[in-house]
mmCIF file of C-alpha atoms in Angstrom:
data_model
loop_
_atom_site.group_PDB
_atom_site.id
_atom_site.type_symbol
_atom_site.label_atom_id
_atom_site.label_comp_id
_atom_site.label_asym_id
_atom_site.label_seq_id
_atom_site.Cartn_x
_atom_site.Cartn_y
_atom_site.Cartn_z
ATOM 1 C CA UNK A 3 0.000 0.000 0.000
ATOM 2 C CA UNK A 4 1.396 3.360 -0.899
ATOM 3 C CA UNK A 5 1.489 6.381 1.353
ATOM 4 C CA UNK A 6 -1.579 8.086 -0.076
ATOM 5 C CA UNK A 7 -3.606 4.917 0.312
ATOM 6 C CA UNK A 8 -2.431 4.527 3.895
ATOM 7 C CA UNK A 9 -3.375 8.097 4.678
ATOM 8 C CA UNK A 10 -6.800 7.604 3.151
ATOM 9 C CA UNK A 11 -7.246 4.391 5.157
ATOM 10 C CA UNK A 12 -6.399 6.245 8.339
ATOM 11 C CA UNK A 13 -8.853 9.005 7.591
ATOM 12 C CA UNK A 14 -11.634 6.527 6.810
ATOM 13 C CA UNK A 15 -10.836 4.497 9.873
ATOM 14 C CA UNK A 16 -10.885 7.541 12.130
ATOM 15 C CA UNK A 17 -14.171 8.697 10.643
ATOM 16 C CA UNK A 18 -15.728 5.306 11.261
ATOM 17 C CA UNK A 19 -14.874 5.495 14.958
ATOM 18 C CA UNK A 20 -16.805 8.752 15.199
ATOM 19 C CA UNK A 21 -19.691 7.450 13.129
ATOM 20 C CA UNK A 22 -19.997 4.370 15.318
ATOM 21 C CA UNK A 23 -20.043 6.570 18.402
ATOM 22 C CA UNK A 24 -16.949 4.910 19.805
ATOM 23 C CA UNK A 25 -15.264 8.295 19.914
ATOM 24 C CA UNK A 26 -16.865 11.699 20.368
ATOM 25 C CA UNK A 27 -15.725 15.275 19.777
ATOM 26 C CA UNK A 28 -13.599 15.277 22.929
ATOM 27 C CA UNK A 29 -11.114 13.094 21.017
ATOM 28 C CA UNK A 30 -10.765 15.968 18.555
ATOM 29 C CA UNK A 31 -9.836 18.179 21.497
ATOM 30 C CA UNK A 32 -6.922 15.837 22.190
ATOM 31 C CA UNK A 33 -5.811 15.943 18.574
ATOM 32 C CA UNK A 34 -5.854 19.736 18.683
ATOM 33 C CA UNK A 35 -3.381 19.588 21.550
ATOM 34 C CA UNK A 36 -0.896 17.578 19.505
ATOM 35 C CA UNK A 37 1.654 19.722 17.736
ATOM 36 C CA UNK A 38 5.368 19.972 17.027
ATOM 37 C CA UNK A 39 6.149 20.687 20.668
ATOM 38 C CA UNK A 40 3.896 17.842 21.750
ATOM 39 C CA UNK A 41 3.995 15.327 18.895
ATOM 40 C CA UNK A 42 2.868 12.226 20.801
ATOM 41 C CA UNK A 43 0.275 13.776 23.028
ATOM 42 C CA UNK A 44 -2.707 11.708 21.928
ATOM 43 C CA UNK A 45 -0.983 8.363 22.252
ATOM 44 C CA UNK A 46 0.497 9.427 25.604
ATOM 45 C CA UNK A 47 -2.864 10.359 27.086
ATOM 46 C CA UNK A 48 -4.548 7.317 25.623
ATOM 47 C CA UNK A 49 -1.804 5.041 26.945
ATOM 48 C CA UNK A 50 -2.268 6.544 30.394
ATOM 49 C CA UNK A 51 -5.991 5.966 30.019
ATOM 50 C CA UNK A 52 -5.392 2.302 29.149
ATOM 51 C CA UNK A 53 -3.096 1.780 32.136
ATOM 52 C CA UNK A 54 -5.478 3.486 34.512
ATOM 53 C CA UNK A 55 -8.532 1.700 33.138
ATOM 54 C CA UNK A 56 -6.908 -1.737 33.271
ATOM 55 C CA UNK A 57 -6.236 -1.147 36.939
ATOM 56 C CA UNK A 58 -9.746 0.145 37.630
ATOM 57 C CA UNK A 59 -11.432 -2.748 35.847
ATOM 58 C CA UNK A 60 -9.316 -5.157 37.822
ATOM 59 C CA UNK A 61 -10.273 -3.465 41.099
ATOM 60 C CA UNK A 62 -13.913 -3.480 40.062
ATOM 61 C CA UNK A 63 -13.854 -7.195 39.326
ATOM 62 C CA UNK A 64 -12.373 -7.791 42.762
ATOM 63 C CA UNK A 65 -14.813 -5.492 44.570
ATOM 64 C CA UNK A 66 -17.862 -6.920 42.855
ATOM 65 C CA UNK A 67 -16.617 -10.430 43.447
ATOM 66 C CA UNK A 68 -16.746 -10.065 47.216
ATOM 67 C CA UNK A 69 -19.337 -11.939 49.294
ATOM 68 C CA UNK A 70 -20.704 -8.640 50.500
ATOM 69 C CA UNK A 71 -20.243 -5.905 47.927
ATOM 70 C CA UNK A 72 -19.072 -2.594 49.343
ATOM 71 C CA UNK A 73 -20.572 -0.014 47.021
ATOM 72 C CA UNK A 74 -18.563 2.707 48.704
ATOM 73 C CA UNK A 75 -15.570 1.066 47.065
ATOM 74 C CA UNK A 76 -17.253 0.275 43.753
ATOM 75 C CA UNK A 77 -18.741 3.673 42.970
ATOM 76 C CA UNK A 78 -15.537 5.756 43.140
ATOM 77 C CA UNK A 79 -13.880 3.383 40.662
ATOM 78 C CA UNK A 80 -16.735 3.741 38.208
ATOM 79 C CA UNK A 81 -16.719 7.494 38.747
ATOM 80 C CA UNK A 82 -13.018 7.628 37.938
ATOM 81 C CA UNK A 83 -13.438 5.553 34.798
ATOM 82 C CA UNK A 84 -16.372 7.672 33.727
ATOM 83 C CA UNK A 85 -14.279 10.814 34.163
ATOM 84 C CA UNK A 86 -11.248 9.630 32.279
ATOM 85 C CA UNK A 87 -13.200 8.033 29.435
ATOM 86 C CA UNK A 88 -15.137 11.277 29.094
ATOM 87 C CA UNK A 89 -11.909 13.283 29.005
ATOM 88 C CA UNK A 90 -10.477 11.354 26.109
ATOM 89 C CA UNK A 91 -13.694 11.013 24.146
ATOM 90 C CA UNK A 92 -14.361 7.307 24.689
ATOM 91 C CA UNK A 93 -18.076 7.917 24.459
ATOM 92 C CA UNK A 94 -19.434 4.398 24.754
ATOM 93 C CA UNK A 95 -17.284 3.590 27.756
ATOM 94 C CA UNK A 96 -18.472 6.766 29.422
ATOM 95 C CA UNK A 97 -22.129 5.985 28.697
ATOM 96 C CA UNK A 98 -21.732 2.482 30.074
ATOM 97 C CA UNK A 99 -20.244 3.990 33.237
ATOM 98 C CA UNK A 100 -23.229 6.296 33.653
ATOM 99 C CA UNK A 101 -25.571 3.305 33.620
ATOM 100 C CA UNK A 102 -23.249 1.454 35.976
ATOM 101 C CA UNK A 103 -23.294 4.294 38.492
ATOM 102 C CA UNK A 104 -27.085 4.355 38.543
ATOM 103 C CA UNK A 105 -27.136 0.712 39.537
ATOM 104 C CA UNK A 106 -24.423 1.337 42.119
ATOM 105 C CA UNK A 107 -26.664 3.927 43.676
ATOM 106 C CA UNK A 108 -29.460 1.395 43.799
ATOM 107 C CA UNK A 109 -27.008 -1.124 45.235
ATOM 108 C CA UNK A 110 -28.195 -3.656 42.690
ATOM 109 C CA UNK A 111 -25.412 -6.264 42.681
ATOM 110 C CA UNK A 112 -26.693 -8.336 39.798
ATOM 111 C CA UNK A 113 -27.215 -5.337 37.550
ATOM 112 C CA UNK A 114 -23.756 -4.086 38.480
ATOM 113 C CA UNK A 115 -22.210 -7.348 37.366
ATOM 114 C CA UNK A 116 -23.920 -6.910 34.011
ATOM 115 C CA UNK A 117 -22.772 -3.304 33.858
ATOM 116 C CA UNK A 118 -19.203 -4.299 34.513
ATOM 117 C CA UNK A 119 -19.363 -6.713 31.599
ATOM 118 C CA UNK A 120 -20.777 -4.002 29.394
ATOM 119 C CA UNK A 121 -18.103 -1.505 30.435
ATOM 120 C CA UNK A 122 -15.386 -4.080 29.793
ATOM 121 C CA UNK A 123 -16.816 -4.829 26.367
ATOM 122 C CA UNK A 124 -16.883 -1.170 25.376
ATOM 123 C CA UNK A 125 -13.450 -0.583 26.842
ATOM 124 C CA UNK A 126 -11.827 -3.463 24.963
ATOM 125 C CA UNK A 127 -13.517 -2.258 21.800
ATOM 126 C CA UNK A 128 -12.180 1.296 22.032
ATOM 127 C CA UNK A 129 -8.794 0.000 23.144
ATOM 128 C CA UNK A 130 -8.594 -2.272 20.145
ATOM 129 C CA UNK A 131 -9.703 0.434 17.735
ATOM 130 C CA UNK A 132 -7.335 3.059 19.084
ATOM 131 C CA UNK A 133 -4.412 0.643 19.034
ATOM 132 C CA UNK A 134 -5.202 -0.021 15.388
ATOM 133 C CA UNK A 135 -5.387 3.720 14.769
ATOM 134 C CA UNK A 136 -1.977 4.295 16.309
ATOM 135 C CA UNK A 137 -0.502 1.434 14.262
ATOM 136 C CA UNK A 138 -1.815 3.008 11.074
ATOM 137 C CA UNK A 139 -0.280 6.316 12.100
ATOM 138 C CA UNK A 140 3.046 4.648 12.852
ATOM 139 C CA UNK A 141 3.061 2.972 9.442
ATOM 140 C CA UNK A 142 2.513 6.320 7.774
ATOM 141 C CA UNK A 143 5.250 8.033 9.763
ATOM 142 C CA UNK A 144 7.608 5.099 9.131
ATOM 143 C CA UNK A 145 7.005 5.512 5.427
ATOM 144 C CA UNK A 146 8.063 9.117 5.700
ATOM 145 C CA UNK A 147 4.577 10.556 5.572
ATOM 146 C CA UNK A 148 2.616 12.986 7.721
ATOM 147 C CA UNK A 149 -0.561 12.164 9.618
ATOM 148 C CA UNK A 150 -3.341 13.562 7.423
ATOM 149 C CA UNK A 151 -5.645 16.340 8.519
ATOM 150 C CA UNK A 152 -8.854 15.181 10.148
ATOM 151 C CA UNK A 153 -11.793 16.650 8.329
ATOM 152 C CA UNK A 154 -15.219 15.955 9.689
ATOM 153 C CA UNK A 155 -17.790 17.639 7.521
ATOM 154 C CA UNK A 156 -20.790 15.999 9.132
ATOM 155 C CA UNK B 6 -21.769 16.056 19.785
ATOM 156 C CA UNK B 7 -19.849 16.600 16.563
ATOM 157 C CA UNK B 8 -19.127 20.047 15.261
ATOM 158 C CA UNK B 9 -20.875 20.894 12.050
ATOM 159 C CA UNK B 10 -18.041 22.795 10.445
ATOM 160 C CA UNK B 11 -14.995 20.938 9.162
ATOM 161 C CA UNK B 12 -12.017 20.970 11.423
ATOM 162 C CA UNK B 13 -8.703 21.114 9.720
ATOM 163 C CA UNK B 14 -5.794 19.720 11.637
ATOM 164 C CA UNK B 15 -2.620 20.276 9.734
ATOM 165 C CA UNK B 16 -0.254 17.530 10.793
ATOM 166 C CA UNK B 17 -2.235 17.326 13.996
ATOM 167 C CA UNK B 18 -1.689 20.978 14.665
ATOM 168 C CA UNK B 19 -4.416 23.587 14.759
ATOM 169 C CA UNK B 20 -3.454 27.020 13.553
ATOM 170 C CA UNK B 21 -4.510 29.118 16.498
ATOM 171 C CA UNK B 22 -3.818 32.828 16.862
ATOM 172 C CA UNK B 23 -2.997 32.335 20.495
ATOM 173 C CA UNK B 24 -0.486 29.583 19.822
ATOM 174 C CA UNK B 25 2.818 30.190 21.535
ATOM 175 C CA UNK B 26 5.716 28.483 23.130
ATOM 176 C CA UNK B 27 4.718 29.231 26.680
ATOM 177 C CA UNK B 28 6.485 27.664 29.587
ATOM 178 C CA UNK B 29 5.056 24.483 30.893
ATOM 179 C CA UNK B 30 6.515 24.140 34.348
ATOM 180 C CA UNK B 31 4.068 22.465 36.634
ATOM 181 C CA UNK B 32 4.400 22.567 40.360
ATOM 182 C CA UNK B 33 2.986 19.595 42.169
ATOM 183 C CA UNK B 34 1.692 20.325 45.620
ATOM 184 C CA UNK B 35 3.196 17.460 47.548
ATOM 185 C CA UNK B 36 2.217 17.259 51.136
ATOM 186 C CA UNK B 37 0.243 14.070 51.181
ATOM 187 C CA UNK B 38 -2.856 16.003 52.056
ATOM 188 C CA UNK B 39 -2.898 14.633 55.572
ATOM 189 C CA UNK B 40 -6.144 14.982 57.349
ATOM 190 C CA UNK B 41 -7.711 13.575 60.454
ATOM 191 C CA UNK B 42 -10.345 11.536 58.692
ATOM 192 C CA UNK B 43 -12.395 10.948 61.805
ATOM 193 C CA UNK B 44 -13.224 14.603 61.757
ATOM 194 C CA UNK B 45 -14.200 14.758 58.138
ATOM 195 C CA UNK B 46 -17.883 14.546 57.302
ATOM 196 C CA UNK B 47 -17.328 12.722 54.037
ATOM 197 C CA UNK B 48 -19.636 9.784 53.694
ATOM 198 C CA UNK B 49 -18.368 7.835 50.729
ATOM 199 C CA UNK B 50 -15.267 9.897 50.979
ATOM 200 C CA UNK B 51 -15.725 11.035 47.445
ATOM 201 C CA UNK B 52 -18.857 12.686 46.246
ATOM 202 C CA UNK B 53 -21.095 14.861 48.334
ATOM 203 C CA UNK B 54 -24.526 13.333 48.470
ATOM 204 C CA UNK B 55 -27.467 15.550 48.088
ATOM 205 C CA UNK B 56 -31.090 14.698 48.595
ATOM 206 C CA UNK B 57 -32.289 18.040 47.339
ATOM 207 C CA UNK B 58 -33.822 18.712 43.974
ATOM 208 C CA UNK B 59 -32.229 21.706 42.371
ATOM 209 C CA UNK B 60 -33.706 23.880 39.694
ATOM 210 C CA UNK B 61 -31.490 24.756 36.787
ATOM 211 C CA UNK B 62 -29.798 27.996 37.653
ATOM 212 C CA UNK B 63 -28.821 30.585 35.144
ATOM 213 C CA UNK B 64 -25.199 30.362 35.923
ATOM 214 C CA UNK B 65 -22.276 32.031 34.380
ATOM 215 C CA UNK B 66 -21.140 28.822 32.880
ATOM 216 C CA UNK B 67 -18.620 27.998 30.242
ATOM 217 C CA UNK B 68 -20.277 24.923 28.853
ATOM 218 C CA UNK B 69 -21.434 26.442 25.601
ATOM 219 C CA UNK B 70 -18.905 25.588 22.968
ATOM 220 C CA UNK B 71 -20.780 27.405 20.243
ATOM 221 C CA UNK B 72 -20.001 30.839 21.608
ATOM 222 C CA UNK B 73 -17.553 32.672 19.438
ATOM 223 C CA UNK B 74 -14.345 34.098 20.779
ATOM 224 C CA UNK B 75 -14.446 37.762 21.630
ATOM 225 C CA UNK B 76 -12.226 40.062 19.632
ATOM 226 C CA UNK B 77 -10.324 40.995 22.760
ATOM 227 C CA UNK B 78 -9.238 37.415 23.260
ATOM 228 C CA UNK B 79 -6.113 37.492 21.137
ATOM 229 C CA UNK B 80 -4.866 40.766 22.581
ATOM 230 C CA UNK B 81 -5.459 39.782 26.196
ATOM 231 C CA UNK B 82 -3.702 36.496 25.719
ATOM 232 C CA UNK B 83 -0.938 38.230 23.778
ATOM 233 C CA UNK B 84 -0.479 40.625 26.655
ATOM 234 C CA UNK B 85 -0.096 37.798 29.109
ATOM 235 C CA UNK B 86 2.324 35.901 26.897
ATOM 236 C CA UNK B 87 4.656 38.802 26.229
ATOM 237 C CA UNK B 88 5.521 39.179 29.900
ATOM 238 C CA UNK B 89 8.197 36.563 30.047
ATOM 239 C CA UNK B 90 10.816 38.123 32.294
ATOM 240 C CA UNK B 91 10.895 36.619 35.755
ATOM 241 C CA UNK B 92 11.729 39.217 38.359
ATOM 242 C CA UNK B 93 14.407 38.094 40.722
ATOM 243 C CA UNK B 94 13.620 38.762 44.345
ATOM 244 C CA UNK B 95 16.796 38.269 46.289
ATOM 245 C CA UNK B 96 17.644 40.026 49.492
ATOM 246 C CA UNK B 97 14.454 41.763 50.495
ATOM 247 C CA UNK B 98 12.599 41.554 53.764
ATOM 248 C CA UNK B 99 9.803 38.996 53.856
ATOM 249 C CA UNK B 100 6.927 41.486 53.730
ATOM 250 C CA UNK B 101 8.476 43.369 50.854
ATOM 251 C CA UNK B 102 9.150 40.106 49.102
ATOM 252 C CA UNK B 103 5.563 38.955 49.409
ATOM 253 C CA UNK B 104 4.300 42.343 48.322
ATOM 254 C CA UNK B 105 6.605 42.285 45.320
ATOM 255 C CA UNK B 106 5.364 38.849 44.408
ATOM 256 C CA UNK B 107 1.798 40.027 44.566
ATOM 257 C CA UNK B 108 2.261 43.281 42.677
ATOM 258 C CA UNK B 109 4.953 42.629 40.148
ATOM 259 C CA UNK B 110 4.562 38.953 39.328
ATOM 260 C CA UNK B 111 3.278 39.060 35.796
ATOM 261 C CA UNK B 112 2.371 35.435 35.302
ATOM 262 C CA UNK B 113 -1.022 34.543 36.718
ATOM 263 C CA UNK B 114 -0.877 31.772 39.296
ATOM 264 C CA UNK B 115 -3.421 29.114 38.574
ATOM 265 C CA UNK B 116 -4.198 26.132 40.765
ATOM 266 C CA UNK B 117 -5.808 23.021 39.346
ATOM 267 C CA UNK B 118 -7.425 20.801 41.955
ATOM 268 C CA UNK B 119 -8.095 17.414 40.404
ATOM 269 C CA UNK B 120 -7.479 13.804 41.373
ATOM 270 C CA UNK B 121 -7.829 12.079 37.991
ATOM 271 C CA UNK B 122 -4.447 11.717 36.282
ATOM 272 C CA UNK B 123 -5.869 11.692 32.782
ATOM 273 C CA UNK B 124 -7.899 14.826 33.441
ATOM 274 C CA UNK B 125 -4.793 16.524 34.827
ATOM 275 C CA UNK B 126 -2.763 15.636 31.763
ATOM 276 C CA UNK B 127 -5.408 16.974 29.389
ATOM 277 C CA UNK B 128 -6.014 20.165 31.375
ATOM 278 C CA UNK B 129 -2.265 20.856 31.682
ATOM 279 C CA UNK B 130 -1.843 20.522 27.962
ATOM 280 C CA UNK B 131 -4.800 22.786 27.259
ATOM 281 C CA UNK B 132 -3.476 25.428 29.625
ATOM 282 C CA UNK B 133 -0.062 25.188 28.034
ATOM 283 C CA UNK B 134 -1.607 25.868 24.668
ATOM 284 C CA UNK B 135 -3.347 28.885 26.190
ATOM 285 C CA UNK B 136 0.009 30.094 27.461
ATOM 286 C CA UNK B 137 -0.378 29.350 31.143
ATOM 287 C CA UNK B 138 1.224 27.148 33.739
ATOM 288 C CA UNK B 139 -0.616 25.558 36.645
ATOM 289 C CA UNK B 140 0.090 24.188 40.082
ATOM 290 C CA UNK B 141 -1.632 20.895 40.829
ATOM 291 C CA UNK B 142 -3.366 19.730 43.994
ATOM 292 C CA UNK B 143 -4.962 16.291 44.152
ATOM 293 C CA UNK B 144 -7.643 16.921 46.746
ATOM 294 C CA UNK B 145 -9.267 19.636 48.835
ATOM 295 C CA UNK B 146 -6.713 19.430 51.633
ATOM 296 C CA UNK B 147 -3.776 19.850 49.254
ATOM 297 C CA UNK B 148 -5.658 22.765 47.703
ATOM 298 C CA UNK B 149 -6.068 24.488 51.067
ATOM 299 C CA UNK B 150 -2.382 24.011 51.852
ATOM 300 C CA UNK B 151 -1.409 25.392 48.459
ATOM 301 C CA UNK B 152 -3.654 28.434 48.871
ATOM 302 C CA UNK B 153 -2.220 29.010 52.321
ATOM 303 C CA UNK B 154 1.299 28.959 50.890
ATOM 304 C CA UNK B 155 0.840 31.063 47.754
ATOM 305 C CA UNK B 156 -1.394 33.734 46.395
ATOM 306 C CA UNK B 157 -3.374 32.372 43.457
ATOM 307 C CA UNK B 158 -5.238 34.303 40.784
ATOM 308 C CA UNK B 159 -7.555 31.471 39.838
ATOM 309 C CA UNK B 160 -8.519 28.048 41.133
ATOM 310 C CA UNK B 161 -10.058 25.325 39.001
ATOM 311 C CA UNK B 162 -11.698 22.999 41.467
ATOM 312 C CA UNK B 163 -12.904 19.518 40.670
ATOM 313 C CA UNK B 164 -16.004 18.795 42.693
ATOM 314 C CA UNK B 165 -15.668 15.068 43.365
ATOM 315 C CA UNK B 166 -12.385 14.173 45.016
ATOM 316 C CA UNK B 167 -11.243 11.907 47.807
ATOM 317 C CA UNK B 168 -10.176 13.129 51.258
ATOM 318 C CA UNK B 169 -11.887 16.520 50.924
ATOM 319 C CA UNK B 170 -14.180 17.329 48.016
ATOM 320 C CA UNK B 171 -14.300 20.566 46.064
ATOM 321 C CA UNK B 172 -17.493 21.926 47.570
ATOM 322 C CA UNK B 173 -16.265 21.543 51.137
ATOM 323 C CA UNK B 174 -12.817 22.859 50.289
ATOM 324 C CA UNK B 175 -14.355 25.958 48.723
ATOM 325 C CA UNK B 176 -16.503 26.579 51.805
ATOM 326 C CA UNK B 177 -13.396 26.411 53.967
ATOM 327 C CA UNK B 178 -11.469 28.734 51.675
ATOM 328 C CA UNK B 179 -14.298 31.303 51.783
ATOM 329 C CA UNK B 180 -14.354 31.034 55.550
ATOM 330 C CA UNK B 181 -10.633 31.797 55.561
ATOM 331 C CA UNK B 182 -11.199 34.798 53.305
ATOM 332 C CA UNK B 183 -13.927 36.143 55.560
ATOM 333 C CA UNK B 184 -12.323 35.459 58.914
ATOM 334 C CA UNK B 185 -8.615 35.695 58.119
ATOM 335 C CA UNK B 186 -7.983 32.374 59.830
ATOM 336 C CA UNK B 187 -8.174 28.676 59.036
ATOM 337 C CA UNK B 188 -10.126 27.666 62.140
ATOM 338 C CA UNK B 189 -12.939 26.125 60.155
ATOM 339 C CA UNK B 190 -10.474 24.051 58.165
ATOM 340 C CA UNK B 191 -8.689 22.893 61.294
ATOM 341 C CA UNK B 192 -12.028 21.979 62.809
ATOM 342 C CA UNK B 193 -12.802 20.005 59.682
ATOM 343 C CA UNK B 194 -9.633 18.024 60.166
ATOM 344 C CA UNK B 195 -7.041 19.756 58.006
ATOM 345 C CA UNK B 196 -3.576 19.504 59.555
ATOM 346 C CA UNK B 197 -3.128 22.445 61.889
ATOM 347 C CA UNK B 198 0.652 22.393 61.827
ATOM 348 C CA UNK B 199 0.981 22.650 58.079
ATOM 349 C CA UNK B 200 -1.448 25.565 57.981
ATOM 350 C CA UNK B 201 0.208 27.448 60.795
ATOM 351 C CA UNK B 202 3.803 26.886 59.755
ATOM 352 C CA UNK B 203 3.446 27.771 56.107
ATOM 353 C CA UNK B 204 1.157 30.741 56.172
ATOM 354 C CA UNK B 205 1.860 33.291 53.512
ATOM 355 C CA UNK B 206 2.844 36.648 54.972
ATOM 356 C CA UNK B 207 0.658 38.932 52.950
ATOM 357 C CA UNK B 208 -2.763 37.620 52.062
ATOM 358 C CA UNK B 209 -4.504 39.086 49.064
ATOM 359 C CA UNK B 210 -7.683 40.893 49.998
ATOM 360 C CA UNK B 211 -9.288 40.081 46.680
ATOM 361 C CA UNK B 212 -11.758 37.245 46.474
ATOM 362 C CA UNK B 213 -10.094 34.221 44.948
ATOM 363 C CA UNK B 214 -11.969 33.129 41.835
ATOM 364 C CA UNK B 215 -12.855 29.480 42.277
ATOM 365 C CA UNK B 216 -14.315 27.735 39.256
ATOM 366 C CA UNK B 217 -15.945 24.346 39.697
ATOM 367 C CA UNK B 218 -15.299 21.576 37.218
ATOM 368 C CA UNK B 219 -18.436 19.565 37.420
ATOM 369 C CA UNK B 220 -19.848 16.461 35.813
ATOM 370 C CA UNK B 221 -23.245 18.091 36.187
ATOM 371 C CA UNK B 222 -24.892 15.377 38.205
ATOM 372 C CA UNK B 223 -27.419 16.215 40.898
ATOM 373 C CA UNK B 224 -24.798 16.303 43.613
ATOM 374 C CA UNK B 225 -22.631 18.545 41.465
ATOM 375 C CA UNK B 226 -25.317 20.866 40.150
ATOM 376 C CA UNK B 227 -24.612 24.511 39.478
ATOM 377 C CA UNK B 228 -26.817 25.469 42.431
ATOM 378 C CA UNK B 229 -24.740 23.293 44.718
ATOM 379 C CA UNK B 230 -21.577 24.936 43.386
ATOM 380 C CA UNK B 231 -22.822 28.480 43.982
ATOM 381 C CA UNK B 232 -24.195 27.560 47.411
ATOM 382 C CA UNK B 233 -20.729 26.452 48.465
ATOM 383 C CA UNK B 234 -19.015 29.622 47.310
ATOM 384 C CA UNK B 235 -17.890 28.843 43.809
ATOM 385 C CA UNK B 236 -17.912 31.735 41.376
ATOM 386 C CA UNK B 237 -18.761 29.747 38.307
ATOM 387 C CA UNK B 238 -18.476 26.305 36.793
ATOM 388 C CA UNK B 239 -17.131 24.444 33.799
ATOM 389 C CA UNK B 240 -18.969 21.296 32.857
ATOM 390 C CA UNK B 241 -16.828 18.290 32.078
ATOM 391 C CA UNK B 242 -15.224 17.211 29.894
ATOM 392 C CA UNK B 243 -13.044 20.295 29.913
ATOM 393 C CA UNK B 244 -12.316 21.744 26.479
ATOM 394 C CA UNK B 245 -9.925 24.362 25.213
ATOM 395 C CA UNK B 246 -12.784 26.741 24.511
ATOM 396 C CA UNK B 247 -14.239 26.429 28.008
ATOM 397 C CA UNK B 248 -10.867 27.119 29.577
ATOM 398 C CA UNK B 249 -10.198 30.026 27.264
ATOM 399 C CA UNK B 250 -13.503 31.672 28.190
ATOM 400 C CA UNK B 251 -12.847 31.077 31.855
ATOM 401 C CA UNK B 252 -9.436 32.732 31.672
ATOM 402 C CA UNK B 253 -10.879 35.673 29.748
ATOM 403 C CA UNK B 254 -13.497 36.188 32.413
ATOM 404 C CA UNK B 255 -11.407 35.726 35.540
ATOM 405 C CA UNK B 256 -7.825 36.622 34.732
ATOM 406 C CA UNK B 257 -7.011 40.265 34.230
#
């Protein structure tokens, strides 16, 4: 695949993530912060998000797996994940967290288990997609090209 | 919500009139934020719970991203950015030194109070692009200690935080402004020794602008923010535009 094709693929791929609602406009905010003085900003923030989220999801699995679930431990984790996913534009993760928090408030253990599964699903999806996105970008840069401008005319 | 007009990122870089190579030094407020937790009223330890129903207030909020930038924006930011020389304050008496810091320090001192690492990273980067540096505190207690130590021009206060949340911290800061002492904070469990040993010599008599960063849930409603002494709020997620408007409004 030549450079132009790769750049087009990246653009189409990025657009699809927005169209599917996996990413929202907050992700564009991150891209606006990336410049010559901060060339890896997006991948840095996203990597931090992955690390933090992996830890949170692990803690959540542990907390919800207890005989007696302590919602005072569960809710702050979900709140944190909701905040960070919102900050990077991981829309579906954020939405799943909102639902999760409602059930935390109701102290509904069974529903929370389902919510955790849903959050994990959405998280692994966005993680997978963003990792693919970064790989595409790396391929372009390795071929001597620039990351193309993101144009969303819809 | 996607913007309707095309956004052009040239090599991931937005051509912005306010773009600059501002300094990006960040000071982390490291004191562990020790507090006697038996004295704190926090229930979950994180979010304040509210049983009240609040009406939507007409707040001075910065959540509207559709508002266009004022024409004075570029010049005000340009004015801030051009003042790059750091004044050296060497052998002056303490009162003079503090006074000099207050009067002649050209760079606005901004404090970000936030516990989420990702949010901090994004906000820092946004502020850098707007030409400002920020000190960081990770909870309400660290914020109080920071404010006790230095004179800030603006505080961005996350509402939900562990140890001491943003609403309570703001109440305590307002109490300090009104009374001139930190008794309320000490009563609430903030470490007395840190407050008394590190008090700044000259306290600014101006009201410290404290802007809430809220997720806009019931417990973090705008009414709740104003009731606890906040001047305004930014709804999360924080964007460049929201921060820019906030700085325009509260930094002179």
